[in-house]
PDB file of C-alpha atoms and ligand atoms in Angstrom:
ATOM      1  CA  MET A   2      -0.183   0.107  -0.147  1.00 55.00           C
ATOM      2  CA  TRP A   3       1.425   3.930  -0.986  1.00 63.00           C
ATOM      3  CA  MET A   4       2.031   5.788   1.998  1.00 69.00           C
ATOM      4  CA  ASN A   5       2.411   9.345   1.380  1.00 78.00           C
ATOM      5  CA  PRO A   6       6.166   9.751   2.178  1.00 82.00           C
ATOM      6  CA  ILE A   7       5.465  13.127   3.942  1.00 86.00           C
ATOM      7  CA  VAL A   8       3.044  11.499   6.313  1.00 87.00           C
ATOM      8  CA  ASN A   9       6.062   8.706   6.776  1.00 82.00           C
ATOM      9  CA  HIS A  10       8.365  11.360   8.136  1.00 86.00           C
ATOM     10  CA  LEU A  11       5.431  13.015  10.314  1.00 89.00           C
ATOM     11  CA  ILE A  12       4.553  10.401  12.262  1.00 85.00           C
ATOM     12  CA  GLN A  13       7.986   9.643  12.762  1.00 84.00           C
ATOM     13  CA  LEU A  14       8.781  13.592  13.627  1.00 88.00           C
ATOM     14  CA  GLN A  15       5.956  13.574  16.261  1.00 87.00           C
ATOM     15  CA  GLU A  16       7.521  10.105  17.573  1.00 84.00           C
ATOM     16  CA  LEU A  17      10.359  11.613  18.899  1.00 85.00           C
ATOM     17  CA  THR A  18       8.845  14.646  20.348  1.00 86.00           C
ATOM     18  CA  GLN A  19       6.196  11.970  22.277  1.00 83.00           C
ATOM     19  CA  ILE A  20       9.588  10.114  23.454  1.00 82.00           C
ATOM     20  CA  ARG A  21      10.499  13.645  24.210  1.00 83.00           C
ATOM     21  CA  VAL A  22       7.262  14.817  26.141  1.00 81.00           C
ATOM     22  CA  GLU A  23       7.981  11.273  27.744  1.00 77.00           C
ATOM     23  CA  GLN A  24      11.386  11.643  29.039  1.00 76.00           C
ATOM     24  CA  LYS A  25      10.351  14.682  31.025  1.00 75.00           C
ATOM     25  CA  ALA A  26       7.384  12.852  32.526  1.00 70.00           C
ATOM     26  CA  HIS A  27       9.835  10.376  34.049  1.00 66.00           C
ATOM     27  CA  ARG A  28      11.315  13.923  34.951  1.00 56.00           C
ATOM     28  CA  HIS A  29      15.083  12.358  34.901  1.00 61.00           C
ATOM     29  CA  GLY A  30      15.500  14.270  31.563  1.00 62.00           C
ATOM     30  CA  HIS A  31      17.520  11.253  29.790  1.00 66.00           C
ATOM     31  CA  ARG A  32      18.809  11.868  26.522  1.00 74.00           C
ATOM     32  CA  LEU A  33      16.358  14.923  25.704  1.00 81.00           C
ATOM     33  CA  ASP A  34      20.078  16.882  23.480  1.00 83.00           C
ATOM     34  CA  GLU A  35      20.082  13.946  21.229  1.00 82.00           C
ATOM     35  CA  LEU A  36      16.617  13.880  21.129  1.00 84.00           C
ATOM     36  CA  ASP A  37      16.213  17.649  19.734  1.00 87.00           C
ATOM     37  CA  ALA A  38      19.082  17.304  17.724  1.00 88.00           C
ATOM     38  CA  SER A  39      17.119  14.613  15.560  1.00 86.00           C
ATOM     39  CA  ILE A  40      13.696  16.289  16.061  1.00 89.00           C
ATOM     40  CA  ALA A  41      15.744  19.246  14.300  1.00 89.00           C
ATOM     41  CA  GLY A  42      16.964  17.313  11.734  1.00 89.00           C
ATOM     42  CA  LEU A  43      13.711  15.656  10.934  1.00 88.00           C
ATOM     43  CA  THR A  44      11.838  19.095  10.936  1.00 90.00           C
ATOM     44  CA  GLN A  45      14.792  20.450   8.404  1.00 90.00           C
ATOM     45  CA  GLN A  46      14.123  18.201   5.677  1.00 89.00           C
ATOM     46  CA  LEU A  47      10.126  19.361   5.654  1.00 90.00           C
ATOM     47  CA  PRO A  48       8.776  20.713   3.000  1.00 90.00           C
ATOM     48  CA  SER A  49       8.846  24.677   3.870  1.00 90.00           C
ATOM     49  CA  ASP A  50       4.538  24.910   3.646  1.00 87.00           C
ATOM     50  CA  VAL A  51       4.253  21.656   5.583  1.00 89.00           C
ATOM     51  CA  ARG A  52       7.852  22.610   8.540  1.00 90.00           C
ATOM     52  CA  SER A  53       5.399  25.941   9.352  1.00 88.00           C
ATOM     53  CA  THR A  54       2.049  23.995   9.818  1.00 85.00           C
ATOM     54  CA  VAL A  55       3.910  21.939  11.907  1.00 87.00           C
ATOM     55  CA  ALA A  56       5.577  24.307  13.793  1.00 85.00           C
ATOM     56  CA  ARG A  57       1.752  25.644  14.423  1.00 83.00           C
ATOM     57  CA  MET A  58       0.398  22.885  15.646  1.00 82.00           C
ATOM     58  CA  GLN A  59       3.998  22.068  17.894  1.00 79.00           C
ATOM     59  CA  LYS A  60       2.690  25.503  19.272  1.00 79.00           C
ATOM     60  CA  ARG A  61      -0.520  23.990  20.976  1.00 75.00           C
ATOM     61  CA  ASP A  62       0.507  20.359  21.459  1.00 75.00           C
ATOM     62  CA  THR A  63       2.586  17.389  20.561  1.00 76.00           C
ATOM     63  CA  LEU A  64       0.067  15.511  18.554  1.00 84.00           C
ATOM     64  CA  ILE A  65       0.837  16.727  15.032  1.00 88.00           C
ATOM     65  CA  ILE A  66      -0.811  13.885  13.137  1.00 90.00           C
ATOM     66  CA  VAL A  67      -3.588  11.305  13.951  1.00 89.00           C
ATOM     67  CA  PRO A  68      -5.256   8.419  12.182  1.00 87.00           C
ATOM     68  CA  ILE A  69      -8.693   8.117  10.841  1.00 89.00           C
ATOM     69  CA  SER A  70     -10.665   4.582  12.411  1.00 84.00           C
ATOM     70  CA  ASN A  71     -13.314   3.389  10.392  1.00 84.00           C
ATOM     71  CA  GLY A  72     -14.203   7.258   8.573  1.00 87.00           C
ATOM     72  CA  ILE A  73     -13.560   9.231  12.180  1.00 87.00           C
ATOM     73  CA  CYS A  74     -10.801  12.084  13.506  1.00 88.00           C
ATOM     74  CA  THR A  75      -9.196   9.507  16.181  1.00 83.00           C
ATOM     75  CA  GLY A  76      -7.711  13.991  16.762  1.00 82.00           C
ATOM     76  CA  CYS A  77     -11.327  15.159  17.788  1.00 81.00           C
ATOM     77  CA  GLY A  78     -13.453  11.685  17.549  1.00 83.00           C
ATOM     78  CA  MET A  79     -15.524  13.448  14.628  1.00 86.00           C
ATOM     79  CA  LYS A  80     -16.934  11.980  11.036  1.00 88.00           C
ATOM     80  CA  LEU A  81     -15.018  12.574   7.881  1.00 90.00           C
ATOM     81  CA  PRO A  82     -16.701  13.320   4.791  1.00 90.00           C
ATOM     82  CA  THR A  83     -15.686  10.217   2.178  1.00 91.00           C
ATOM     83  CA  SER A  84     -14.226  12.465  -0.139  1.00 90.00           C
ATOM     84  CA  LEU A  85     -11.664  13.501   2.389  1.00 91.00           C
ATOM     85  CA  VAL A  86     -10.514   9.920   3.613  1.00 92.00           C
ATOM     86  CA  GLN A  87     -10.524   8.937   0.005  1.00 91.00           C
ATOM     87  CA  ALA A  88      -7.741  11.899  -0.561  1.00 91.00           C
ATOM     88  CA  VAL A  89      -5.975  10.702   2.496  1.00 91.00           C
ATOM     89  CA  ARG A  90      -5.782   7.567   1.261  1.00 88.00           C
ATOM     90  CA  VAL A  91      -4.603   8.885  -2.142  1.00 87.00           C
ATOM     91  CA  SER A  92      -2.813  12.228  -2.287  1.00 82.00           C
ATOM     92  CA  GLU A  93       0.353  13.768  -2.516  1.00 81.00           C
ATOM     93  CA  HIS A  94      -0.799  17.103  -0.535  1.00 86.00           C
ATOM     94  CA  ILE A  95      -1.246  16.557   3.002  1.00 88.00           C
ATOM     95  CA  GLN A  96      -5.321  16.928   4.822  1.00 90.00           C
ATOM     96  CA  VAL A  97      -6.139  18.280   7.723  1.00 89.00           C
ATOM     97  CA  CYS A  98      -9.003  17.943   9.780  1.00 87.00           C
ATOM     98  CA  PRO A  99     -11.409  20.619   9.543  1.00 85.00           C
ATOM     99  CA  ILE A 100     -12.610  20.279  13.293  1.00 83.00           C
ATOM    100  CA  CYS A 101      -9.335  19.891  15.160  1.00 82.00           C
ATOM    101  CA  THR A 102      -7.014  20.165  12.248  1.00 82.00           C
ATOM    102  CA  HIS A 103      -5.010  17.757  13.035  1.00 88.00           C
ATOM    103  CA  ILE A 104      -3.035  16.600   9.931  1.00 91.00           C
ATOM    104  CA  LEU A 105      -4.916  13.159   8.687  1.00 92.00           C
ATOM    105  CA  TYR A 106      -3.530   9.856   7.745  1.00 91.00           C
ATOM    106  CA  TYR A 107      -4.586   6.293   6.724  1.00 86.00           C
ATOM    107  CA  PRO A 108      -3.222   3.571   9.277  1.00 79.00           C
ATOM    108  CA  GLU A 109      -2.035   0.710   7.239  1.00 71.00           C
ATOM    109  CA  GLY A 110      -1.092  -2.229   9.876  1.00 64.00           C
ATOM    110  CA  THR A 111      -1.340  -1.087  13.175  1.00 64.00           C
ATOM    111  CA  PRO A 112      -2.593  -3.407  15.649  1.00 66.00           C
ATOM    112  CA  ARG A 113      -6.147  -2.679  16.460  1.00 68.00           C
ATOM    113  CA  HIS A 114      -7.743  -3.006  19.594  1.00 66.00           C
ATOM    114  CA  ILE A 115     -10.462  -4.980  20.363  1.00 64.00           C
ATOM    115  CA  GLY A 116     -11.531  -4.816  23.572  1.00 61.00           C
ATOM    116  CA  LYS A 117     -14.866  -5.001  25.226  1.00 56.00           C
ATOM    117  CA  LEU A 118     -17.117  -1.635  26.867  1.00 52.00           C
ATOM    118  CA  PRO A 119     -17.828  -2.630  30.058  1.00 51.00           C
ATOM    119  CA  ARG A 120     -21.382  -3.705  30.583  1.00 52.00           C
ATOM    120  CA  ARG A 121     -23.351  -1.073  32.051  1.00 50.00           C
ATOM    121  CA  THR A 122     -24.097  -2.687  35.202  1.00 56.00           C
ATOM    122  CA  GLU A 123     -20.724  -3.237  36.239  1.00 58.00           C
ATOM    123  CA  PRO A 124     -20.214  -0.479  38.920  1.00 62.00           C
ATOM    124  CA  ARG A 125     -17.775   2.502  37.834  1.00 66.00           C
ATOM    125  CA  LYS A 126     -13.989   1.931  37.842  1.00 76.00           C
ATOM    126  CA  ASP A 127     -11.734   3.622  39.548  1.00 83.00           C
ATOM    127  CA  GLY A 128      -8.060   4.815  39.499  1.00 89.00           C
ATOM    128  CA  ILE A 129      -5.773   2.164  37.665  1.00 94.00           C
ATOM    129  CA  ALA A 130      -8.573  -0.049  37.533  1.00 93.00           C
ATOM    130  CA  ARG A 131      -9.342   1.924  34.642  1.00 90.00           C
ATOM    131  CA  PHE A 132      -6.664   0.792  32.830  1.00 92.00           C
ATOM    132  CA  SER A 133      -5.727  -2.786  33.930  1.00 94.00           C
ATOM    133  CA  SER A 134      -7.022  -5.619  35.797  1.00 94.00           C
ATOM    134  CA  GLN A 135      -5.821  -8.846  38.058  1.00 96.00           C
ATOM    135  CA  ALA A 136      -5.967 -11.187  34.298  1.00 96.00           C
ATOM    136  CA  LEU A 137      -2.766  -8.856  33.406  1.00 97.00           C
ATOM    137  CA  MET A 138      -0.726  -8.855  36.371  1.00 98.00           C
ATOM    138  CA  ILE A 139       2.166 -11.374  35.994  1.00 98.00           C
ATOM    139  CA  PRO A 140       4.146 -11.894  38.853  1.00 97.00           C
ATOM    140  CA  ARG A 141       6.526 -14.330  37.470  1.00 97.00           C
ATOM    141  CA  LEU A 142       7.832 -13.267  34.265  1.00 97.00           C
ATOM    142  CA  LYS A 143       9.721 -16.760  32.444  1.00 97.00           C
ATOM    143  CA  ALA A 144      11.694 -14.176  30.427  1.00 96.00           C
ATOM    144  CA  ALA A 145      15.031 -13.649  30.276  1.00 95.00           C
ATOM    145  CA  THR A 146      15.230 -10.645  27.739  1.00 96.00           C
ATOM    146  CA  ARG A 147      13.694  -7.364  26.897  1.00 96.00           C
ATOM    147  CA  ASP A 148      12.578  -9.351  23.810  1.00 97.00           C
ATOM    148  CA  GLU A 149      11.119 -12.087  25.608  1.00 97.00           C
ATOM    149  CA  ALA A 150       9.143 -10.401  28.672  1.00 98.00           C
ATOM    150  CA  ILE A 151       7.643  -7.916  25.528  1.00 98.00           C
ATOM    151  CA  ARG A 152       6.546 -11.367  23.576  1.00 98.00           C
ATOM    152  CA  GLU A 153       4.910 -12.413  27.329  1.00 98.00           C
ATOM    153  CA  LEU A 154       3.140  -9.205  27.740  1.00 98.00           C
ATOM    154  CA  ALA A 155       1.982  -8.647  24.510  1.00 97.00           C
ATOM    155  CA  ASN A 156       0.614 -11.857  24.110  1.00 97.00           C
ATOM    156  CA  LYS A 157      -0.912 -11.579  27.585  1.00 96.00           C
ATOM    157  CA  LEU A 158      -2.904  -8.614  25.996  1.00 95.00           C
ATOM    158  CA  ARG A 159      -3.948 -11.226  23.168  1.00 94.00           C
ATOM    159  CA  ASP A 160      -4.984 -13.965  25.672  1.00 94.00           C
ATOM    160  CA  GLU A 161      -7.132 -12.059  27.585  1.00 92.00           C
ATOM    161  CA  GLY A 162      -8.568 -10.518  24.499  1.00 90.00           C
ATOM    162  CA  TYR A 163      -7.208  -6.750  23.842  1.00 88.00           C
ATOM    163  CA  VAL A 164      -5.652  -6.807  21.217  1.00 89.00           C
ATOM    164  CA  ASP A 165      -6.241  -9.023  17.674  1.00 88.00           C
ATOM    165  CA  ASP A 166      -2.458  -9.614  17.193  1.00 91.00           C
ATOM    166  CA  ALA A 167       0.513 -10.336  19.673  1.00 94.00           C
ATOM    167  CA  GLU A 168       2.790 -10.399  16.742  1.00 94.00           C
ATOM    168  CA  LYS A 169       2.356  -6.310  15.663  1.00 93.00           C
ATOM    169  CA  LEU A 170       2.269  -5.013  19.072  1.00 94.00           C
ATOM    170  CA  MET A 171       5.375  -7.100  20.049  1.00 96.00           C
ATOM    171  CA  ASP A 172       7.147  -5.974  16.914  1.00 94.00           C
ATOM    172  CA  ALA A 173       6.065  -2.412  17.516  1.00 91.00           C
ATOM    173  CA  ALA A 174       6.867  -2.129  21.550  1.00 94.00           C
ATOM    174  CA  LEU A 175      10.734  -3.270  19.889  1.00 94.00           C
ATOM    175  CA  LYS A 176      11.338  -0.031  17.580  1.00 88.00           C
ATOM    176  CA  ARG A 177       9.821   2.243  19.878  1.00 84.00           C
ATOM    177  CA  GLU A 178      12.664   0.820  21.795  1.00 86.00           C
ATOM    178  CA  ALA A 179      14.993   1.227  19.533  1.00 83.00           C
ATOM    179  CA  ILE A 180      14.536   4.723  19.665  1.00 77.00           C
ATOM    180  CA  VAL A 181      15.087   5.835  23.556  1.00 76.00           C
ATOM    181  CA  SER A 182      15.060   2.883  25.734  1.00 81.00           C
ATOM    182  CA  THR A 183      11.335   3.126  28.739  1.00 84.00           C
ATOM    183  CA  VAL A 184      13.644   2.209  31.401  1.00 84.00           C
ATOM    184  CA  VAL A 185      13.432   4.533  34.553  1.00 78.00           C
ATOM    185  CA  ASP A 186      15.168   4.305  37.648  1.00 78.00           C
ATOM    186  CA  THR A 187      17.084   0.905  36.186  1.00 83.00           C
ATOM    187  CA  VAL A 188      14.288  -1.038  37.948  1.00 90.00           C
ATOM    188  CA  MET A 189      11.339  -0.238  35.936  1.00 90.00           C
ATOM    189  CA  ALA A 190      10.869  -0.391  32.412  1.00 92.00           C
ATOM    190  CA  PHE A 191       7.353   0.949  30.353  1.00 91.00           C
ATOM    191  CA  PRO A 192       7.730  -0.699  26.697  1.00 93.00           C
ATOM    192  CA  HIS A 193       4.645   0.700  25.203  1.00 92.00           C
ATOM    193  CA  VAL A 194       2.572   1.099  21.988  1.00 91.00           C
ATOM    194  CA  ARG A 195       0.821   3.858  20.654  1.00 83.00           C
ATOM    195  CA  GLY A 196      -1.566   4.710  17.925  1.00 77.00           C
ATOM    196  CA  VAL A 197      -3.672   1.324  18.317  1.00 81.00           C
ATOM    197  CA  GLU A 198      -7.065   1.661  17.005  1.00 76.00           C
ATOM    198  CA  GLY A 199     -10.293   2.078  18.809  1.00 72.00           C
ATOM    199  CA  GLY A 200     -10.311   0.667  22.733  1.00 77.00           C
ATOM    200  CA  GLY A 201      -8.573   2.389  25.716  1.00 85.00           C
ATOM    201  CA  LEU A 202      -6.065   3.228  27.501  1.00 90.00           C
ATOM    202  CA  THR A 203      -4.811  -0.704  28.573  1.00 94.00           C
ATOM    203  CA  LEU A 204      -1.659  -1.509  31.149  1.00 96.00           C
ATOM    204  CA  GLY A 205       0.090  -5.462  31.609  1.00 97.00           C
ATOM    205  CA  LEU A 206       2.419  -5.714  34.589  1.00 98.00           C
ATOM    206  CA  GLY A 207       5.341  -7.848  35.000  1.00 98.00           C
ATOM    207  CA  ILE A 208       7.932  -8.698  37.077  1.00 98.00           C
ATOM    208  CA  SER A 209      11.058 -10.103  37.079  1.00 97.00           C
ATOM    209  CA  PRO A 210      12.316 -13.052  39.672  1.00 95.00           C
ATOM    210  CA  LYS A 211      16.088 -12.526  38.185  1.00 94.00           C
ATOM    211  CA  GLY A 212      15.845  -9.504  36.969  1.00 96.00           C
ATOM    212  CA  ILE A 213      16.418  -8.308  33.050  1.00 96.00           C
ATOM    213  CA  ARG A 214      18.446  -6.595  30.796  1.00 93.00           C
ATOM    214  CA  PHE A 215      16.305  -4.402  29.636  1.00 89.00           C
ATOM    215  CA  ASP A 216      18.823  -1.162  28.261  1.00 84.00           C
ATOM    216  CA  GLU A 217      22.493  -1.670  27.134  1.00 82.00           C
ATOM    217  CA  ARG A 218      23.673   1.141  28.598  1.00 78.00           C
ATOM    218  CA  GLU A 219      22.289   0.503  32.103  1.00 77.00           C
ATOM    219  CA  LYS A 220      24.090  -1.451  35.135  1.00 80.00           C
ATOM    220  CA  ASN A 221      21.629  -3.126  37.016  1.00 86.00           C
ATOM    221  CA  LEU A 222      18.887  -4.995  35.558  1.00 94.00           C
ATOM    222  CA  THR A 223      15.128  -4.387  35.431  1.00 95.00           C
ATOM    223  CA  ARG A 224      12.334  -6.035  37.699  1.00 96.00           C
ATOM    224  CA  ILE A 225       9.158  -4.360  36.846  1.00 97.00           C
ATOM    225  CA  VAL A 226       7.963  -3.947  33.500  1.00 97.00           C
ATOM    226  CA  PHE A 227       4.509  -1.931  32.793  1.00 96.00           C
ATOM    227  CA  PHE A 228       3.742  -2.830  29.572  1.00 97.00           C
ATOM    228  CA  MET A 229       0.501  -0.230  27.757  1.00 94.00           C
ATOM    229  CA  VAL A 230      -1.323  -0.182  25.166  1.00 93.00           C
ATOM    230  CA  ILE A 231      -2.494   3.505  23.992  1.00 89.00           C
ATOM    231  CA  PRO A 232      -4.817   4.537  21.392  1.00 85.00           C
ATOM    232  CA  THR A 233      -3.973   7.862  20.108  1.00 77.00           C
ATOM    233  CA  ALA A 234      -7.285   9.692  21.797  1.00 75.00           C
ATOM    234  CA  ALA A 235      -5.539   8.810  25.191  1.00 80.00           C
ATOM    235  CA  SER A 236      -2.190   9.832  24.421  1.00 75.00           C
ATOM    236  CA  ALA A 237      -2.539  12.877  27.255  1.00 72.00           C
ATOM    237  CA  PHE A 238      -4.010  10.245  29.814  1.00 79.00           C
ATOM    238  CA  TYR A 239      -0.930   7.888  28.786  1.00 83.00           C
ATOM    239  CA  LEU A 240       1.399  11.093  30.163  1.00 77.00           C
ATOM    240  CA  LYS A 241      -0.741  11.185  33.190  1.00 81.00           C
ATOM    241  CA  LEU A 242      -0.083   7.637  33.602  1.00 87.00           C
ATOM    242  CA  VAL A 243       3.093   6.792  33.195  1.00 83.00           C
ATOM    243  CA  ALA A 244       4.101   9.935  35.945  1.00 79.00           C
ATOM    244  CA  GLY A 245       1.482   8.827  38.556  1.00 86.00           C
ATOM    245  CA  LEU A 246       3.376   5.276  37.875  1.00 90.00           C
ATOM    246  CA  ALA A 247       6.631   6.570  37.924  1.00 83.00           C
ATOM    247  CA  GLU A 248       6.022   8.624  40.976  1.00 82.00           C
ATOM    248  CA  THR A 249       4.376   6.280  42.854  1.00 90.00           C
ATOM    249  CA  PHE A 250       7.517   3.430  42.526  1.00 91.00           C
ATOM    250  CA  MET A 251      10.392   6.062  43.101  1.00 84.00           C
ATOM    251  CA  ASP A 252       9.881   5.084  46.392  1.00 90.00           C
ATOM    252  CA  SER A 253      12.193   1.571  46.543  1.00 91.00           C
ATOM    253  CA  GLU A 254       9.479   0.459  49.711  1.00 95.00           C
ATOM    254  CA  ALA A 255       6.664   0.651  46.742  1.00 95.00           C
ATOM    255  CA  ARG A 256       8.994  -1.153  44.564  1.00 95.00           C
ATOM    256  CA  LYS A 257       9.943  -4.089  47.254  1.00 95.00           C
ATOM    257  CA  LEU A 258       6.000  -4.167  47.894  1.00 96.00           C
ATOM    258  CA  LEU A 259       5.152  -5.173  44.448  1.00 95.00           C
ATOM    259  CA  MET A 260       7.709  -7.235  44.111  1.00 96.00           C
ATOM    260  CA  ALA A 261       7.126  -9.702  46.941  1.00 96.00           C
ATOM    261  CA  GLU A 262       3.993 -11.029  45.604  1.00 94.00           C
ATOM    262  CA  GLU A 263       3.147 -14.438  43.795  1.00 95.00           C
ATOM    263  CA  LEU A 264      -0.051 -14.531  43.152  1.00 97.00           C
ATOM    264  CA  PRO A 265      -1.644 -12.256  40.664  1.00 97.00           C
ATOM    265  CA  GLU A 266      -5.137 -11.462  42.902  1.00 97.00           C
ATOM    266  CA  LYS A 267      -1.974 -10.165  45.157  1.00 97.00           C
ATOM    267  CA  LEU A 268      -0.013  -8.105  42.852  1.00 97.00           C
ATOM    268  CA  TRP A 269      -3.133  -6.742  41.755  1.00 97.00           C
ATOM    269  CA  LYS A 270      -4.262  -5.944  45.153  1.00 97.00           C
ATOM    270  CA  VAL A 271      -1.027  -4.590  45.864  1.00 97.00           C
ATOM    271  CA  LEU A 272      -0.637  -2.110  42.615  1.00 97.00           C
ATOM    272  CA  VAL A 273      -3.803  -0.840  43.450  1.00 96.00           C
ATOM    273  CA  LYS A 274      -2.929  -0.040  46.569  1.00 96.00           C
ATOM    274  CA  LEU A 275       0.607   1.869  46.129  1.00 96.00           C
ATOM    275  CA  THR A 276      -1.372   3.944  43.002  1.00 95.00           C
ATOM    276  CA  LYS A 277      -3.971   4.621  44.853  1.00 93.00           C
ATOM    277  CA  LYS A 278      -2.694   9.066  45.388  1.00 89.00           C
ATOM    278  CA  LYS A 279      -1.095   8.954  42.314  1.00 87.00           C
ATOM    279  CA  VAL A 280      -3.473   7.301  39.838  1.00 86.00           C
ATOM    280  CA  VAL A 281      -6.615   9.179  40.099  1.00 78.00           C
TER     281      VAL A 281
HETATM  282 ZN1   ZN B   7     -10.441  16.047  13.993  1.00 86.35          ZN
END
């Protein structure tokens, strides 16, 4: 399938810009200079008219380009005219949403979120329970490597009916990890996949008893892996969730409590309890 090269370029640029915001949210400002240089390089390569559009948008937020899902702009939720959807698929010119003005693209090969909507009879959830559940807890990861850990968590999300394709999910998470590692404070990692179609923000948690070499640059091993699947519409939520988790588990006592549990139901209970104040 043909993909507009400018669109490709903009997706990369957006990815880097969002990583930059994440690095700041983690509060460790790791490799910001490197990211800034890559962002400047990519921006410079854009045609000048696109560059000025992007500069204008970046003043507002980090979201520049959003996928169309089922004929709907995922930036604002508006149903788009069929002619516009068609233009996005074939035109060499960039197209913007008439409502939210984000640049539009037609996604190909992104994993789909198939999580069922909660039943109305279920009580309204709050805190971490909005994004995760006991079924997504792995208190004893079997994985010995980063790739295996991501695979184990991606399989869990598929097996529990949250995503359709664990392979695609794993590939996307590893691609993201290759740009800049998601390790925070050595012991924790936050691998994730953005731009998943549909559904809600979903979090799986795995604990490695032995530790995993998640990032070659880190001296110590990673023990706690938060794996997240992020629909475009949930980008802002995601940053809040990551900041809340990072803040909660910067505390080594909190980490110890999490790592001590051997059963999914116990791990889930501890996660809910510890994140109560920071994830709301
Ligand atoms: Zn829109």
